[in-house]
Each structure stands twice: as C-alpha cells, then as structure tokens.
Tab-separated table of C-alpha atoms in Angstrom:
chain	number	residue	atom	x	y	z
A	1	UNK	CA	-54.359	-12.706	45.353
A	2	UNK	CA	-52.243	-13.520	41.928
A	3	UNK	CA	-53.977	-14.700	39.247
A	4	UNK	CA	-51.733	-16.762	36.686
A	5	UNK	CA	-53.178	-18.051	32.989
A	6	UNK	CA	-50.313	-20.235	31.916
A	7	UNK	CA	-50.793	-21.407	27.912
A	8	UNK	CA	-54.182	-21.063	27.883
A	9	UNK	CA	-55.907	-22.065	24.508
A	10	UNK	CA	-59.854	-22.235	24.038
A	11	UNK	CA	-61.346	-23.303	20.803
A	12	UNK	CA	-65.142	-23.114	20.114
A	13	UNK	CA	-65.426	-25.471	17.232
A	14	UNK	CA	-62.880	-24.674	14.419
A	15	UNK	CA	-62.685	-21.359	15.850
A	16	UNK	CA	-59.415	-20.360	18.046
A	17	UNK	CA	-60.585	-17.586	20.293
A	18	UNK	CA	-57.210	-17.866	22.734
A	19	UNK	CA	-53.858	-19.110	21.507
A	20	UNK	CA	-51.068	-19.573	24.082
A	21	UNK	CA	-52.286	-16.924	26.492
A	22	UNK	CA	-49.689	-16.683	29.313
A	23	UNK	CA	-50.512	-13.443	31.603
A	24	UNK	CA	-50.144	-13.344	35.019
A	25	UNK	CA	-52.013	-10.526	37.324
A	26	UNK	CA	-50.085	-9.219	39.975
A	27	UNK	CA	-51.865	-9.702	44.161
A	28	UNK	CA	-53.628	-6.649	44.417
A	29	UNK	CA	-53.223	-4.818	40.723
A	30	UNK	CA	-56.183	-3.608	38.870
A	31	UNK	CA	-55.553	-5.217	35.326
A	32	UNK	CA	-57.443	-4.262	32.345
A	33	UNK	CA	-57.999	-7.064	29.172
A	34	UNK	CA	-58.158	-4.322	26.185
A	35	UNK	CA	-59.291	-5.138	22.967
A	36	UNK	CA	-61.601	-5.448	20.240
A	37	UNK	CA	-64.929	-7.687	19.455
A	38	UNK	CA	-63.382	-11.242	19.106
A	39	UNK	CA	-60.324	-10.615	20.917
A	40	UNK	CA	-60.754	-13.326	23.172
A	41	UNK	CA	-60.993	-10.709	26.279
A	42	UNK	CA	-63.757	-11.931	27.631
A	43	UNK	CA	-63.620	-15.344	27.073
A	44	UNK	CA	-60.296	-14.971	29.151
A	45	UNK	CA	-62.826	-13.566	31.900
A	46	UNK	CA	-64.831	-16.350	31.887
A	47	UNK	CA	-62.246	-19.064	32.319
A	48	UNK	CA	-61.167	-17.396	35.284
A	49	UNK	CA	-64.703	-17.259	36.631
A	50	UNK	CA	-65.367	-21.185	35.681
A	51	UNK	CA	-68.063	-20.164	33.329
A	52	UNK	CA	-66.112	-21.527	30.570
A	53	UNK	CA	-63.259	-24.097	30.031
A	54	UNK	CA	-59.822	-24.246	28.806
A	55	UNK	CA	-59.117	-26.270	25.833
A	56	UNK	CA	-55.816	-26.476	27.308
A	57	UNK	CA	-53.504	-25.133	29.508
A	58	UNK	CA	-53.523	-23.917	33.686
A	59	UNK	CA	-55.551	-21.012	35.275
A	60	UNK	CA	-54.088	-20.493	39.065
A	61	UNK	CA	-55.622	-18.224	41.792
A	62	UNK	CA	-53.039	-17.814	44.673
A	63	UNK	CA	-50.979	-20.100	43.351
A	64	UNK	CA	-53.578	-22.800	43.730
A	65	UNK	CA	-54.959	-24.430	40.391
A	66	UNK	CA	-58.181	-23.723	39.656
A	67	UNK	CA	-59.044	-25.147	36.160
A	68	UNK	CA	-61.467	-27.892	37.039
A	69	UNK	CA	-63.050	-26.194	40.417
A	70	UNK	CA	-66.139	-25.353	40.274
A	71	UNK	CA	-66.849	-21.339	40.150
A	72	UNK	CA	-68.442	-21.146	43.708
A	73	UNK	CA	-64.970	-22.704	44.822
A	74	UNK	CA	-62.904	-20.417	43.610
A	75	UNK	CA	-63.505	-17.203	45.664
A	76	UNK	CA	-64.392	-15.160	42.817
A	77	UNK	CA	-66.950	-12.282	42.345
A	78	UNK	CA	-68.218	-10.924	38.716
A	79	UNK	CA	-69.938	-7.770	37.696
A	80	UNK	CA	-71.961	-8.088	34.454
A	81	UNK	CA	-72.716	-5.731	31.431
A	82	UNK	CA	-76.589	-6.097	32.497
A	83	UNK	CA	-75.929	-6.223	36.146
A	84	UNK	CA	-77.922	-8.860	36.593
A	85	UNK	CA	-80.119	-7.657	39.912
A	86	UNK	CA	-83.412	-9.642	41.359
A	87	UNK	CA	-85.885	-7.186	40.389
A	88	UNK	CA	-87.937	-8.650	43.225
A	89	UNK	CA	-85.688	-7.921	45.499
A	90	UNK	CA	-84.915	-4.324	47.389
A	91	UNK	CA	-81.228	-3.420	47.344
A	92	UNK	CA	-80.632	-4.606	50.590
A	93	UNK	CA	-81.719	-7.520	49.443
A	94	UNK	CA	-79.920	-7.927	46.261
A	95	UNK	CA	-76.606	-6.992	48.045
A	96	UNK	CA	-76.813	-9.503	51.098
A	97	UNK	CA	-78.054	-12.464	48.625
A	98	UNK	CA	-74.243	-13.827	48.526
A	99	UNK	CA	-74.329	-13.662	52.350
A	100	UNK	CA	-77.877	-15.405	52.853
A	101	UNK	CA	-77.113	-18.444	50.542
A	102	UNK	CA	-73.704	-18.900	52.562
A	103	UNK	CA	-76.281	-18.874	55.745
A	104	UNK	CA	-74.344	-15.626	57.271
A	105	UNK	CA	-76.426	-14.432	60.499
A	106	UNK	CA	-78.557	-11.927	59.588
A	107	UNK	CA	-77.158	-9.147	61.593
A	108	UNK	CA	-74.032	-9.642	60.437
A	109	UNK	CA	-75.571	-9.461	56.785
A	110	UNK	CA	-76.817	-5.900	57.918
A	111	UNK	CA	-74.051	-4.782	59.442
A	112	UNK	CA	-71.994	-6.116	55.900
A	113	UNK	CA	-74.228	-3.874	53.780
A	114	UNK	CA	-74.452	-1.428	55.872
A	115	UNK	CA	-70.312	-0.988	55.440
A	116	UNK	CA	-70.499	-1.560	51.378
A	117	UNK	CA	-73.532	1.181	50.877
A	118	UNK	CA	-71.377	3.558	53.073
A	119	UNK	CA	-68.694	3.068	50.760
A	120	UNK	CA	-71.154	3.302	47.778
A	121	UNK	CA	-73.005	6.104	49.067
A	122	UNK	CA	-75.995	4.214	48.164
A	123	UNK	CA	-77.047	3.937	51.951
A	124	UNK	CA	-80.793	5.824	51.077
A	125	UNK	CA	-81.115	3.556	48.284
A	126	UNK	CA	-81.373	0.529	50.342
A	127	UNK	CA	-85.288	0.268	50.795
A	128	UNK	CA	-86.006	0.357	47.179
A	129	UNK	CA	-86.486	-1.726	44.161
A	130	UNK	CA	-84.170	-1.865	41.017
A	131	UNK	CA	-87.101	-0.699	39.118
A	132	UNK	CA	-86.761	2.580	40.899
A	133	UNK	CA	-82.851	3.298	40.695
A	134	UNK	CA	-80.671	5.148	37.788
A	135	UNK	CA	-78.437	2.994	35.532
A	136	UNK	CA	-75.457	4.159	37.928
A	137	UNK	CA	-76.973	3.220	40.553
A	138	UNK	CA	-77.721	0.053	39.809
A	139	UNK	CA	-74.448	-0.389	38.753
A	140	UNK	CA	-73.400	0.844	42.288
A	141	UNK	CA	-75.895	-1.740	43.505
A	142	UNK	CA	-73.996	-4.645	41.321
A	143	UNK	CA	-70.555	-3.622	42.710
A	144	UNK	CA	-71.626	-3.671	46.130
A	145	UNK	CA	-73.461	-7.263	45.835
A	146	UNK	CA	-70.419	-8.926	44.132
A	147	UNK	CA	-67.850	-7.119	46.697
A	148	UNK	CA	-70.041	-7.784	49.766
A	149	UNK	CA	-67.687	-10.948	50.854
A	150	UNK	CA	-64.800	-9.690	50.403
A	151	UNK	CA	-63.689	-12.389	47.470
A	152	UNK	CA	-59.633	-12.952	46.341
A	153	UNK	CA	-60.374	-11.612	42.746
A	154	UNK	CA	-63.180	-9.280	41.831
A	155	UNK	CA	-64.346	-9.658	37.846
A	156	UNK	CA	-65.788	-6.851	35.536
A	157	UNK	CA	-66.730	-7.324	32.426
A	158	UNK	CA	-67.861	-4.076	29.924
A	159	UNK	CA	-70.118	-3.017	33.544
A	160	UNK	CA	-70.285	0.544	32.107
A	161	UNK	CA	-70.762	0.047	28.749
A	162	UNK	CA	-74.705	0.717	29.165
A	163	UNK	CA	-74.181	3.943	30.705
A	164	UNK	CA	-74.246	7.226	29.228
A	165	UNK	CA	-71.357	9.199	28.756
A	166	UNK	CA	-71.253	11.614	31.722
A	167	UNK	CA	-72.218	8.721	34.352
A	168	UNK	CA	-69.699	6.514	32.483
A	169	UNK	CA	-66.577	8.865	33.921
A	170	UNK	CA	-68.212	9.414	37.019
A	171	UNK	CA	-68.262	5.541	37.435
A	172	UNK	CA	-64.742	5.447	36.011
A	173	UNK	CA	-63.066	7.210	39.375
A	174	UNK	CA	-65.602	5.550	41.489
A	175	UNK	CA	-64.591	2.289	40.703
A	176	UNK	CA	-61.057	3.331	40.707
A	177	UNK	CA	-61.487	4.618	44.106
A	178	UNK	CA	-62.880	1.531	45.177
A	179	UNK	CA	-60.230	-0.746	44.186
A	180	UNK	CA	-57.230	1.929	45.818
A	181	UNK	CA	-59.624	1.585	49.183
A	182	UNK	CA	-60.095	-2.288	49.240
A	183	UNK	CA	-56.867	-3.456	47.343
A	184	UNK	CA	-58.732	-6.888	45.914
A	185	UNK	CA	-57.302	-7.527	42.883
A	186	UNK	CA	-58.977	-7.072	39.932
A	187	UNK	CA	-59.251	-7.918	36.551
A	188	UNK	CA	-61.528	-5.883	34.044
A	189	UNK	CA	-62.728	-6.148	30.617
A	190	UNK	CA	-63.443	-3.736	27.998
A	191	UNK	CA	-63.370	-2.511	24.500
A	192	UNK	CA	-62.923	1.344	25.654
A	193	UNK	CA	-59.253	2.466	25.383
A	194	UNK	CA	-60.303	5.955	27.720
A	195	UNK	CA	-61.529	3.321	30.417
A	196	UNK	CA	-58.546	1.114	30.606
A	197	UNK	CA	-56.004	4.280	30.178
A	198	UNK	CA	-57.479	5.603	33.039
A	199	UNK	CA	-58.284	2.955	35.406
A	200	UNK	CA	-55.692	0.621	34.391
A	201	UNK	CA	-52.791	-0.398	36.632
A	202	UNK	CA	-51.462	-2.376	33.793
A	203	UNK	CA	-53.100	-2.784	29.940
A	204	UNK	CA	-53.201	-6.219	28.272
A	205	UNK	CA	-53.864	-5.671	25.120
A	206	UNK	CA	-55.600	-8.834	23.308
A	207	UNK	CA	-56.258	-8.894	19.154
A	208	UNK	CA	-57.112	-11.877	17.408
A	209	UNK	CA	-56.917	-14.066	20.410
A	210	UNK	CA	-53.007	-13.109	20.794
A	211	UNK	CA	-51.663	-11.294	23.838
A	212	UNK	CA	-50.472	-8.057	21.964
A	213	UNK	CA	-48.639	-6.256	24.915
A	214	UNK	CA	-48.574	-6.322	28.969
A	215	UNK	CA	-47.994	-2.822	30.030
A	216	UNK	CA	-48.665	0.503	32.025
A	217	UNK	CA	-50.953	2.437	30.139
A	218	UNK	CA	-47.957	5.392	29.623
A	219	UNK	CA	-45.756	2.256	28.178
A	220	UNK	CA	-48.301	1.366	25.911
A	221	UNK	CA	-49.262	5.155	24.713
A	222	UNK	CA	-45.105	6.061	23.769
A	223	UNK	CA	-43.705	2.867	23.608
A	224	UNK	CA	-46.196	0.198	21.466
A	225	UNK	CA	-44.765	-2.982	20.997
A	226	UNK	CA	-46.180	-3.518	17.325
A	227	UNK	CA	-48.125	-1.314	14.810
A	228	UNK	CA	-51.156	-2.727	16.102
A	229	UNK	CA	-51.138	-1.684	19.590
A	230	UNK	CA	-49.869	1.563	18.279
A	231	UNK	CA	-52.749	1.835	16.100
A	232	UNK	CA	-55.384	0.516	18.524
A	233	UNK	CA	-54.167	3.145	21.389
A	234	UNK	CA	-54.654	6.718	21.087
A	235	UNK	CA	-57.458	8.840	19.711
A	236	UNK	CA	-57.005	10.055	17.094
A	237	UNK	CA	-55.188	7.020	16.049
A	238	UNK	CA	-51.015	6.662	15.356
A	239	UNK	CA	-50.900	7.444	11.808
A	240	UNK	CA	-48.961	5.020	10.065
A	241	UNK	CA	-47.261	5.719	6.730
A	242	UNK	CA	-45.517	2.496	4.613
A	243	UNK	CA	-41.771	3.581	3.621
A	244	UNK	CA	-38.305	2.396	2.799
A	245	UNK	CA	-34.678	2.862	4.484
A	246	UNK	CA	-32.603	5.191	1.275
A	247	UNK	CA	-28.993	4.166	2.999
A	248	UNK	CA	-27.239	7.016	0.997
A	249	UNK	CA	-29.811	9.929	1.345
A	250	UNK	CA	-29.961	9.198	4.958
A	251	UNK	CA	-33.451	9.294	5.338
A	252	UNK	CA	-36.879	7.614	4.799
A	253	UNK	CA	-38.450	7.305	1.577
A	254	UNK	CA	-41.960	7.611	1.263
A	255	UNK	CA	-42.399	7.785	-2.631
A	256	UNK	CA	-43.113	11.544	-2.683
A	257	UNK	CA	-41.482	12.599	0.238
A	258	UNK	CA	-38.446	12.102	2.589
A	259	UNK	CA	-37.465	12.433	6.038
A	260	UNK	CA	-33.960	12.647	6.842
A	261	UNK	CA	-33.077	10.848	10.016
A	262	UNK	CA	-29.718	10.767	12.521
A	263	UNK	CA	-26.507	8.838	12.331
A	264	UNK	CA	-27.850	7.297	15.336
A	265	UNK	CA	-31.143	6.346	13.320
A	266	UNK	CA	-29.545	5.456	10.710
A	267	UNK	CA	-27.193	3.051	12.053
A	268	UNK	CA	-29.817	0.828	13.771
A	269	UNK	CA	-32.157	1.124	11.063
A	270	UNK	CA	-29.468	0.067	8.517
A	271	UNK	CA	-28.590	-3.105	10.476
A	272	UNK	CA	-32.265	-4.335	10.747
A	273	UNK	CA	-34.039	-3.387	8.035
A	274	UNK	CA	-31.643	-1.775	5.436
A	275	UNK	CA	-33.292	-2.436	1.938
A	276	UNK	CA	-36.701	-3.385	3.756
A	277	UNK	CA	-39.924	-2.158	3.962
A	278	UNK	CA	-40.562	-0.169	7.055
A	279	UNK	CA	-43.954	1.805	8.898
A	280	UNK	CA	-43.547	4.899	10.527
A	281	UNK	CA	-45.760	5.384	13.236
A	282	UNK	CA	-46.457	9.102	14.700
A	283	UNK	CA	-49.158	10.148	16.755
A	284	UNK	CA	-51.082	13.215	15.905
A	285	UNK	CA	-50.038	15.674	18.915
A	286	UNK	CA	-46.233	15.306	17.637
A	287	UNK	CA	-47.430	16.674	14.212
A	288	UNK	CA	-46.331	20.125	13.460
A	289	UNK	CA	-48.869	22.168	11.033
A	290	UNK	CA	-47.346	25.237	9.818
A	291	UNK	CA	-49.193	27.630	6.877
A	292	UNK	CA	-45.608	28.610	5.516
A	293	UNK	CA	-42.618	25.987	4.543
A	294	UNK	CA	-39.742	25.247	7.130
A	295	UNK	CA	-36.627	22.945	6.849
A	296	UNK	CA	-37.541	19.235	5.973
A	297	UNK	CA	-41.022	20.427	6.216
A	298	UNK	CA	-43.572	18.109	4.106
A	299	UNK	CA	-46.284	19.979	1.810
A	300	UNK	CA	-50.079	18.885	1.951
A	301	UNK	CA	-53.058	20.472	1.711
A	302	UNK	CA	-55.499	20.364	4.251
A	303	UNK	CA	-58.485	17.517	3.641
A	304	UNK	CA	-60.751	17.547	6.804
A	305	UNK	CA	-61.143	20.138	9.695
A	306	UNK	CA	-62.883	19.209	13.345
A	307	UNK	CA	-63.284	21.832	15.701
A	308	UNK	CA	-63.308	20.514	19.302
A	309	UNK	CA	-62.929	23.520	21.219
A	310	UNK	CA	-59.651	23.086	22.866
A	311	UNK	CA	-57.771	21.627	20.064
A	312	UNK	CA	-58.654	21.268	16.298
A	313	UNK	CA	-58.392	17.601	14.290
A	314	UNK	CA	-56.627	18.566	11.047
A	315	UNK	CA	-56.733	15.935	8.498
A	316	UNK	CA	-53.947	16.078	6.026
A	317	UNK	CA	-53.418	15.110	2.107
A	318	UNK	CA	-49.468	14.662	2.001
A	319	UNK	CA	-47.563	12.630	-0.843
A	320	UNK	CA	-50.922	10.417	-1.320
A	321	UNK	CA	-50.584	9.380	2.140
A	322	UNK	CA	-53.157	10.329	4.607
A	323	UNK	CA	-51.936	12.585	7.828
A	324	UNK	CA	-53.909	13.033	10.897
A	325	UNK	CA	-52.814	16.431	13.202
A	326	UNK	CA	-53.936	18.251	16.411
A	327	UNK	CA	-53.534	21.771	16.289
A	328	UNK	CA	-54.302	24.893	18.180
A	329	UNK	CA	-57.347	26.297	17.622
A	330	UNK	CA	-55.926	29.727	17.034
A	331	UNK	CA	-53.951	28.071	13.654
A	332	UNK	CA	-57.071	29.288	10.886
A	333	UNK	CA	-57.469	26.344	8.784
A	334	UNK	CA	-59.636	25.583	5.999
A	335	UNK	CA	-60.368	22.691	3.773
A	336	UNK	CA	-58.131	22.765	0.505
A	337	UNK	CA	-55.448	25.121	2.245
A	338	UNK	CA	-52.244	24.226	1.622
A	339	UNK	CA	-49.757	23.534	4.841
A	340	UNK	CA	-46.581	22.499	5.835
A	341	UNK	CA	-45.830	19.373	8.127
A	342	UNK	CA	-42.922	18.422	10.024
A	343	UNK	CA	-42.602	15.636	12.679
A	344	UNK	CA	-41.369	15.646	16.080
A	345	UNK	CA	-37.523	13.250	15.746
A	346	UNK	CA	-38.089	12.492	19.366
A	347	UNK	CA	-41.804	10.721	19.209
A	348	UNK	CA	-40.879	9.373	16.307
A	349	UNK	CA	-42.218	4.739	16.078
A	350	UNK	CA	-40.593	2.764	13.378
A	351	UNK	CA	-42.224	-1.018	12.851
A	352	UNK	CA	-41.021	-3.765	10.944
A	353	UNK	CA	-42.746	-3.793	7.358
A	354	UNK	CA	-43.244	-7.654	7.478
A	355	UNK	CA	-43.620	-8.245	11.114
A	356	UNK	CA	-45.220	-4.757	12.208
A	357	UNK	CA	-42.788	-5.324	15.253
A	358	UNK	CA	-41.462	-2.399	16.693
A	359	UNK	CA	-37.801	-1.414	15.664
A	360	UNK	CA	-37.381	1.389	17.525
C-alpha cells in the first residue's frame, strides 16, 4: 500500500519540527526515516500512525486521505522502542489481543498465531509470560502482535535500539527477512546508519526537520546530495576539508597544500564555483597512506592510531587540516610518524562552500 506525505509541516509551539516534508513510500518498499535526535523522524511516524497531527499539509495511505481518520481507521500497525507487551498476558495472548478486540473467532485467533510464531520461531514461547522472555524475544513477540492482521503499512520506530549489540544484527536480518516474506510495506525509524544501510530499501535522510535526500542506501554512501548527508553516512565519517578553485594552477587550494585536478574537473568546477569557496569531501577507504612520498602526495604526520583487527583507523595531521584513513593492518604506524597521503580522483565529492550542495 503507498504511503504519500504531501507538504507536511508540524509545529509544537514556536518550534518547527517538519517543514515541507513531501516523501512518498513506494506499495510494498521497506523505507527507512534516518536521522538524528530532533530530526523530525519520528514525529513523521506518528502522523502517519494518527498519534499526532499535521499543522498542515496531506498524509495518504493507498491513495486515500488519511489526515483526520482516526488511527484504528487507518489499517496501520506500530512496533515501539519499549514494545509495549501486557505483562499479564502470555504471548499467545499478547499476540491475538488485535484479533480479540476486533471479535475474531477464537480458533481462527489460534490458528493466526499459530502462522506468525511459525514465522517467528517463537512457537515454544507461546505459554509464557513477558517476564520470562529475552529482550529479542520480546521484540519477536511485538512484531508478531502488530503483524498478526495483516495491516496495509507496518510502523517501527527505534524497536532495536534496547538491544544489545549481537541480538541487534541478529534482529536486523530477521526483520529483513520478514518484510521480503510478507511484502507489507514498511516504514522504519532510526538514528543507526548500520541499521538503515542494511535493511533499507530506500534511505530518507531527515536533519533539522528538512528532507536531506531520498535514496538507495549505495546512492547515498557514493553519491550524497549535500555535505551533510555525506557527513552523516559512513563510519568513519567523509572527511571534509574547506578549499578554493586556483583557475591557473589547475588544482585545489587548501592553504598548505594542493591537489591538482583534470581538464574535465576543472572545466565544471570553473563554471560553478570559480573564485568560490568549495568542500572536498573524501571518505576514508579512498585515502592512500604511504610511509615514503609519491607524486601529488600530501605530507602529515600521523595523530591517532585504532587497531580494529581487519583494518587500522589512521588519523592524520595534514596542512592543519584533520585527515581520517583506513589502512591495512600490515602498514606499521605509530603516533608522530610522518606519512604521505594521496586521494583516490575517482571517489573524489566536491560541495558548494555556501550551499554545502553537491557539485560534483
């Protein structure tokens, strides 16, 4: 079922949490609201769900509007942070409830959860309390209540954010599994970049109660629409280093260091920001670390070093600017070492100094 937010704006006082949100989910899609505290991500939730109103604008569901119907109209079923279970009730219990309230026969009911714990594989857990079950599998429990029916959209907002981190990825494919068996669309809200790059079937990324970009998660990763999303996405974060366009050195200026760039580069560069300040944006992967100097190579000295095993965060003094790298961990580095860096041309993000738009 399509779900359609057309210039949706909520204030709470004199505070704008969503300005001129226009998204639409596609029937069947797995969509993930990224962003920080305060974004307005969940807020956007909410509307959908009815437990909070627009200060203006049109929420549809299936092409029908749904603004001013009431939230047990609207089809809808939402998964909480705190899941939310009667701890009176068993699981069985807790996962028929939407069924028994809508006076479904009871056999039916049984038959119902007897389909959803299969699919769960939380069938041997139906007997017992929520006192007695893990923090997964209570969360299996509050997937299975809110998917029992069947509804258009299904809602999810942070529901693994209290887990640890081992049952969070195990959760991660389950619920991804889940949506690729049942196909209900879904929309799903969290402040975890490794959640939505993973479950994601398309990222919208949400800062300051803006719509930042509407992408795949690979679109977002290589191609971020502004310095923000480019910063946000990616961990180790895009480093980002504030330079100027020298038209007849061919190359970027960065106060104590240049990097020459193409005709091609130069050209388009030249016709939109020739004279202006520019940001060049390159993640840390596409950062060469070398211990001896090579062609257009830029000298620093190494600040910060963080073993992870399989790769080794190198953080980089260069020119007064700040350079985050991953490197091999069979390239011996040590603090104060000097090193060499060059970029790779290809991964290469340039954003508008004023506008942090992306250029190319």
């Amino acid at each position: 079922m399509q779900v359609r937010y057309e210039n949706i704006n909520k204030k709470f006082g004199n505070v704008h949490v969503l300005k001129n949100l226009h998204l639409t989910v596609n029937d069947g899609e797995f969509l993930v609201l990224l962003g920080p505290s305060g974004c307005g991500k969940s807020t956007a939730l909410r509307m959908l769900a009815g437990l909070e109103n627009p200060t203006s604008g049109e929420i549809y569901i299936g092409g029908q509007p749904v603004t001013d119907m009431d939230p047990k109209d609207r089809d809808i079923s939402m998964v909480f942070q705190s899941y939310a279970l009667y701890p009176h009730m068993s699981v069985f219990e807790n996962i028929t409830y939407p069924l028994k309230i809508r006076k479904v026969p009871k056999a039916e009911r049984k038959k119902k959860a007897d389909d959803i714990a299969e699919i769960l594989e939380i069938g041997d857990l139906l007997k017992r309390k929520p006192k007695e079950l893990s923090g997964g599998q209570r969360q299996r429990v509050a997937l299975g209540r809110s998917l029992i029916r069947q509804p258009n959209v299904f809602l999810m907002d942070e529901p693994l954010s209290n887990l640890d981190a081992k049952l969070r990825v195990h959760m991660r494919g389950e619920i991804k599994r889940l949506h690729s068996e049942l196909g209900i669309t879904s929309v799903y809200v969290t402040h975890d970049q490794t959640e939505a790059m993973t479950m994601a079937d398309r990222i919208a990324i949400m800062e300051g109660g803006h719509l930042q970009q509407l992408a795949s998660p690979d679109e977002i990763y290589h191609q971020p629409a502004n310095r923000y999303v480019g910063g946000f996405i990616g961990s180790p974060a895009m480093n980002s280093v504030k330079g100027r366009l020298n038209v007849k050195t061919a190359s970027l200026d960065f106060g104590t260091f240049t990097i020459p760039i193409d005709q091609e580069w130069q050209e388009i560069l030249e016709k939109r920001l020739s004279g202006q300040d520019i940001y060049l944006g390159i993640r840390p992967e596409n950062v060469r670390v070398a211990t001896k100097p090579a062609e257009n190579s830029i000298k620093g000295e190494v600040y910060v070093v963080e073993p992870l095993g399989k790769e080794v965060i190198t953080i980089i003094r260069a020119g007064g600017h700040t350079i985050v790298a991953i490197v091999e961990p069979d390239l011996p580095l040590k603090m104060n070492q000097k090193v060499w860096l060059t970029f790779d041309e290809q991964k290469l993000h340039m954003f508008d100094g004023k506008t942090e738009e992306k250029v190319v």
